[in-house]
XYZ file of N, CA and C in Angstrom:
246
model
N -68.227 126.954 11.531
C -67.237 126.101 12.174
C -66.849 126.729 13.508
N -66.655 125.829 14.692
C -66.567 126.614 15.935
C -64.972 126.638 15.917
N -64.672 127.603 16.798
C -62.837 127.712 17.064
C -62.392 126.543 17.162
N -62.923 125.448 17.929
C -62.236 124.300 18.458
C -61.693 123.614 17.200
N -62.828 123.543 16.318
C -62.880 122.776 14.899
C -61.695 123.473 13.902
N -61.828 124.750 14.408
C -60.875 125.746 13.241
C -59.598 125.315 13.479
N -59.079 125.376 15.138
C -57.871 124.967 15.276
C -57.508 123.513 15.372
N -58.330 122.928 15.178
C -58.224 121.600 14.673
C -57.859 121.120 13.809
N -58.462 121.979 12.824
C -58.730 121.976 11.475
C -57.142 122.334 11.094
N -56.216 123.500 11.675
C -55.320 123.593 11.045
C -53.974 122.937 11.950
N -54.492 122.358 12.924
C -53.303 121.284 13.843
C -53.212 120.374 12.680
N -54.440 119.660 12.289
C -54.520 119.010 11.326
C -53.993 119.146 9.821
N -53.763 119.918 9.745
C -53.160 120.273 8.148
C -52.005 120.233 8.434
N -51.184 121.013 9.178
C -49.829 121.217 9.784
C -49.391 119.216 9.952
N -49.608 118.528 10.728
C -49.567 117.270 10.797
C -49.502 116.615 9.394
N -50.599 116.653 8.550
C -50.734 116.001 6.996
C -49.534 116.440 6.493
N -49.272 118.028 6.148
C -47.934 118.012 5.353
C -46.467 117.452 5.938
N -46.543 117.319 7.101
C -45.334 115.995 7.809
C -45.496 115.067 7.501
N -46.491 114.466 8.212
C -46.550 113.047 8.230
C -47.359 112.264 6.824
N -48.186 112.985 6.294
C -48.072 112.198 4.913
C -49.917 112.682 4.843
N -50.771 112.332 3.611
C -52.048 113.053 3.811
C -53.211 112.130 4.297
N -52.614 111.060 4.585
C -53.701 110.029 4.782
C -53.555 110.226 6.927
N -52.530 110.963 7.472
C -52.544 110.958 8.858
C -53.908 111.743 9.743
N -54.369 110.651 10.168
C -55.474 110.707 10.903
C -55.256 111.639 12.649
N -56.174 112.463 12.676
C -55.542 113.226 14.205
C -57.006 113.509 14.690
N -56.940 113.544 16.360
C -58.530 113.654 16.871
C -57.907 114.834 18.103
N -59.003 115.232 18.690
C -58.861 115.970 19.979
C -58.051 114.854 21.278
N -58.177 113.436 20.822
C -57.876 112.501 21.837
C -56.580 111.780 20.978
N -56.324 112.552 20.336
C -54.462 111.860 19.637
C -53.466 112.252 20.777
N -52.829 111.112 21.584
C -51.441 111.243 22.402
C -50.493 112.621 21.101
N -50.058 113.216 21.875
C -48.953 114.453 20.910
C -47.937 113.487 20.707
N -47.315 112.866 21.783
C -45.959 111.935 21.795
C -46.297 110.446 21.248
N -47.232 109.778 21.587
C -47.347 108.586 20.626
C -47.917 108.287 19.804
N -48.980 109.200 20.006
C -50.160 108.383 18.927
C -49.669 109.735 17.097
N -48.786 110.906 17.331
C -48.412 111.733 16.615
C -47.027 110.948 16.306
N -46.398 110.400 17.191
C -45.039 109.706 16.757
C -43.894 110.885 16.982
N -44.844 112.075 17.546
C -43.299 113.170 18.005
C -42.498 112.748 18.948
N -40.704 112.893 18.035
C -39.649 113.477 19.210
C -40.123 115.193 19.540
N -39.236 115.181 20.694
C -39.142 116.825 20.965
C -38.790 117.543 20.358
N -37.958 117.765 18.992
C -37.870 118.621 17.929
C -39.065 118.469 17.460
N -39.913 117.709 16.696
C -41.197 117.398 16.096
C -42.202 118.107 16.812
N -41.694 118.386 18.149
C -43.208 118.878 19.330
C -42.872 120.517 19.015
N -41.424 120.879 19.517
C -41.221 122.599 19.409
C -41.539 122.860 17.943
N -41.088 121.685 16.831
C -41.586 122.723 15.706
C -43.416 122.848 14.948
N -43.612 121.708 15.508
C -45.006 122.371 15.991
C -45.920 123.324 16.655
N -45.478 123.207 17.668
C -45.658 124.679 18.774
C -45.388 125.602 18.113
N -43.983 126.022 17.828
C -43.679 127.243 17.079
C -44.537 127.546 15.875
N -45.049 126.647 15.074
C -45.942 126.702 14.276
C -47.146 127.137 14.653
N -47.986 126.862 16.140
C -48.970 127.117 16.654
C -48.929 128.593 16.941
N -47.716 128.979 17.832
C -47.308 130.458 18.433
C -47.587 131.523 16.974
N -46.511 130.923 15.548
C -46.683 131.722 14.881
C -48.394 132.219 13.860
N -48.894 130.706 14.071
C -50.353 130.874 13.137
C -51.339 131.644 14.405
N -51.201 131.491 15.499
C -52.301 132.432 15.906
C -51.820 133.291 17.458
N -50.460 134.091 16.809
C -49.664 134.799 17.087
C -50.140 134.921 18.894
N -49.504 134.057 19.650
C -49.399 133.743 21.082
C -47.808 133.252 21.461
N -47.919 133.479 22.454
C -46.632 132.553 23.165
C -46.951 131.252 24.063
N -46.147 130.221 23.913
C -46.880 129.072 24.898
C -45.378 128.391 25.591
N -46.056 129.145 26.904
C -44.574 128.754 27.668
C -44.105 127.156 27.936
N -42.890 127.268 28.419
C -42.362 125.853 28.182
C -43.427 124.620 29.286
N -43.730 125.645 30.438
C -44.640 125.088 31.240
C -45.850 124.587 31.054
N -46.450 125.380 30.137
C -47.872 124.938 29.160
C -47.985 123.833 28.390
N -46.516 123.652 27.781
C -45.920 122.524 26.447
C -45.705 121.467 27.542
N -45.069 121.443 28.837
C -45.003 119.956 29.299
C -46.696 119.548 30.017
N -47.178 120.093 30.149
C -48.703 119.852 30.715
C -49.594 119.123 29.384
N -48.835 119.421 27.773
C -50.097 118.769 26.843
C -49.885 117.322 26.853
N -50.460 117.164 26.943
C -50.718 115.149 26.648
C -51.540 115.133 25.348
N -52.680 115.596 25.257
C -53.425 115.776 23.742
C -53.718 116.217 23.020
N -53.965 116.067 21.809
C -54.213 117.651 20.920
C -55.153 118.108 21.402
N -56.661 118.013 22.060
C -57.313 118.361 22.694
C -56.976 119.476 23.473
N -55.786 119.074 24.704
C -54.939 120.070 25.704
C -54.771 121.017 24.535
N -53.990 121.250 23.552
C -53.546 121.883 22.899
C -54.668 123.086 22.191
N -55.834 122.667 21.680
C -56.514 122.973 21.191
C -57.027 124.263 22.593
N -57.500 123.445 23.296
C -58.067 124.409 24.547
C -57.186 125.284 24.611
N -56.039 125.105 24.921
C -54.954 126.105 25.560
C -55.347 127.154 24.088
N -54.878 126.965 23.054
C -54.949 128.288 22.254
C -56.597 128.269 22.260
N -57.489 127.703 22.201
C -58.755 128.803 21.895
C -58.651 130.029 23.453
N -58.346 129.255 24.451
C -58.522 129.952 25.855
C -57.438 131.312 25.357
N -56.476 131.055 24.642
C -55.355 132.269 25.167
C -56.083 133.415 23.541
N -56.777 132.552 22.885
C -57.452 133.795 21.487
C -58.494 134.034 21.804
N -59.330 134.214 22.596
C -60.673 134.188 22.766
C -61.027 135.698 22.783
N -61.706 136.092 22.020
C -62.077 137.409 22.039
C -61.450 137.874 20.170
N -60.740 137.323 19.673
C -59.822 137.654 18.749
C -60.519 137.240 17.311
């Protein structure tokens, strides 16, 4: 499984136990609509991201995602080597 898929793989799990197990998520899911997040829903995600693959993602990084895709890149780019 490549990184992209791995952290996919667990954006995706993180999402199912919220939103229910049948919730469908792609590299091209909107974070804000097509996820249905308010901004509590987004930081406690993130924080979830920061803590599973122990990074920081500044507030500047978090207004730049539009997709889980963005999201995905940003942490394989900031674990790479790891």
């Amino acid at each position: 499984m490549s990184k992209q898929n791995e952290i996919l793989a667990t954006i995706e799990e993180f999402l199912k136990d919220r939103k229910g197990p049948d919730f469908q998520v792609s590299l091209e899911s909107d974070l804000r609509k097509d996820l249905q997040a308010d901004s509590v829903e987004l930081m406690e995600f993130i924080i979830n991201l920061e803590d599973e693959y122990q990074i920081e993602i500044p507030d500047k990084a978090i207004d730049e995602f539009n997709t889980v895709g963005d999201v995905v890149d940003y942490i394989e780019k900031r674990t790479a080597g790891h």
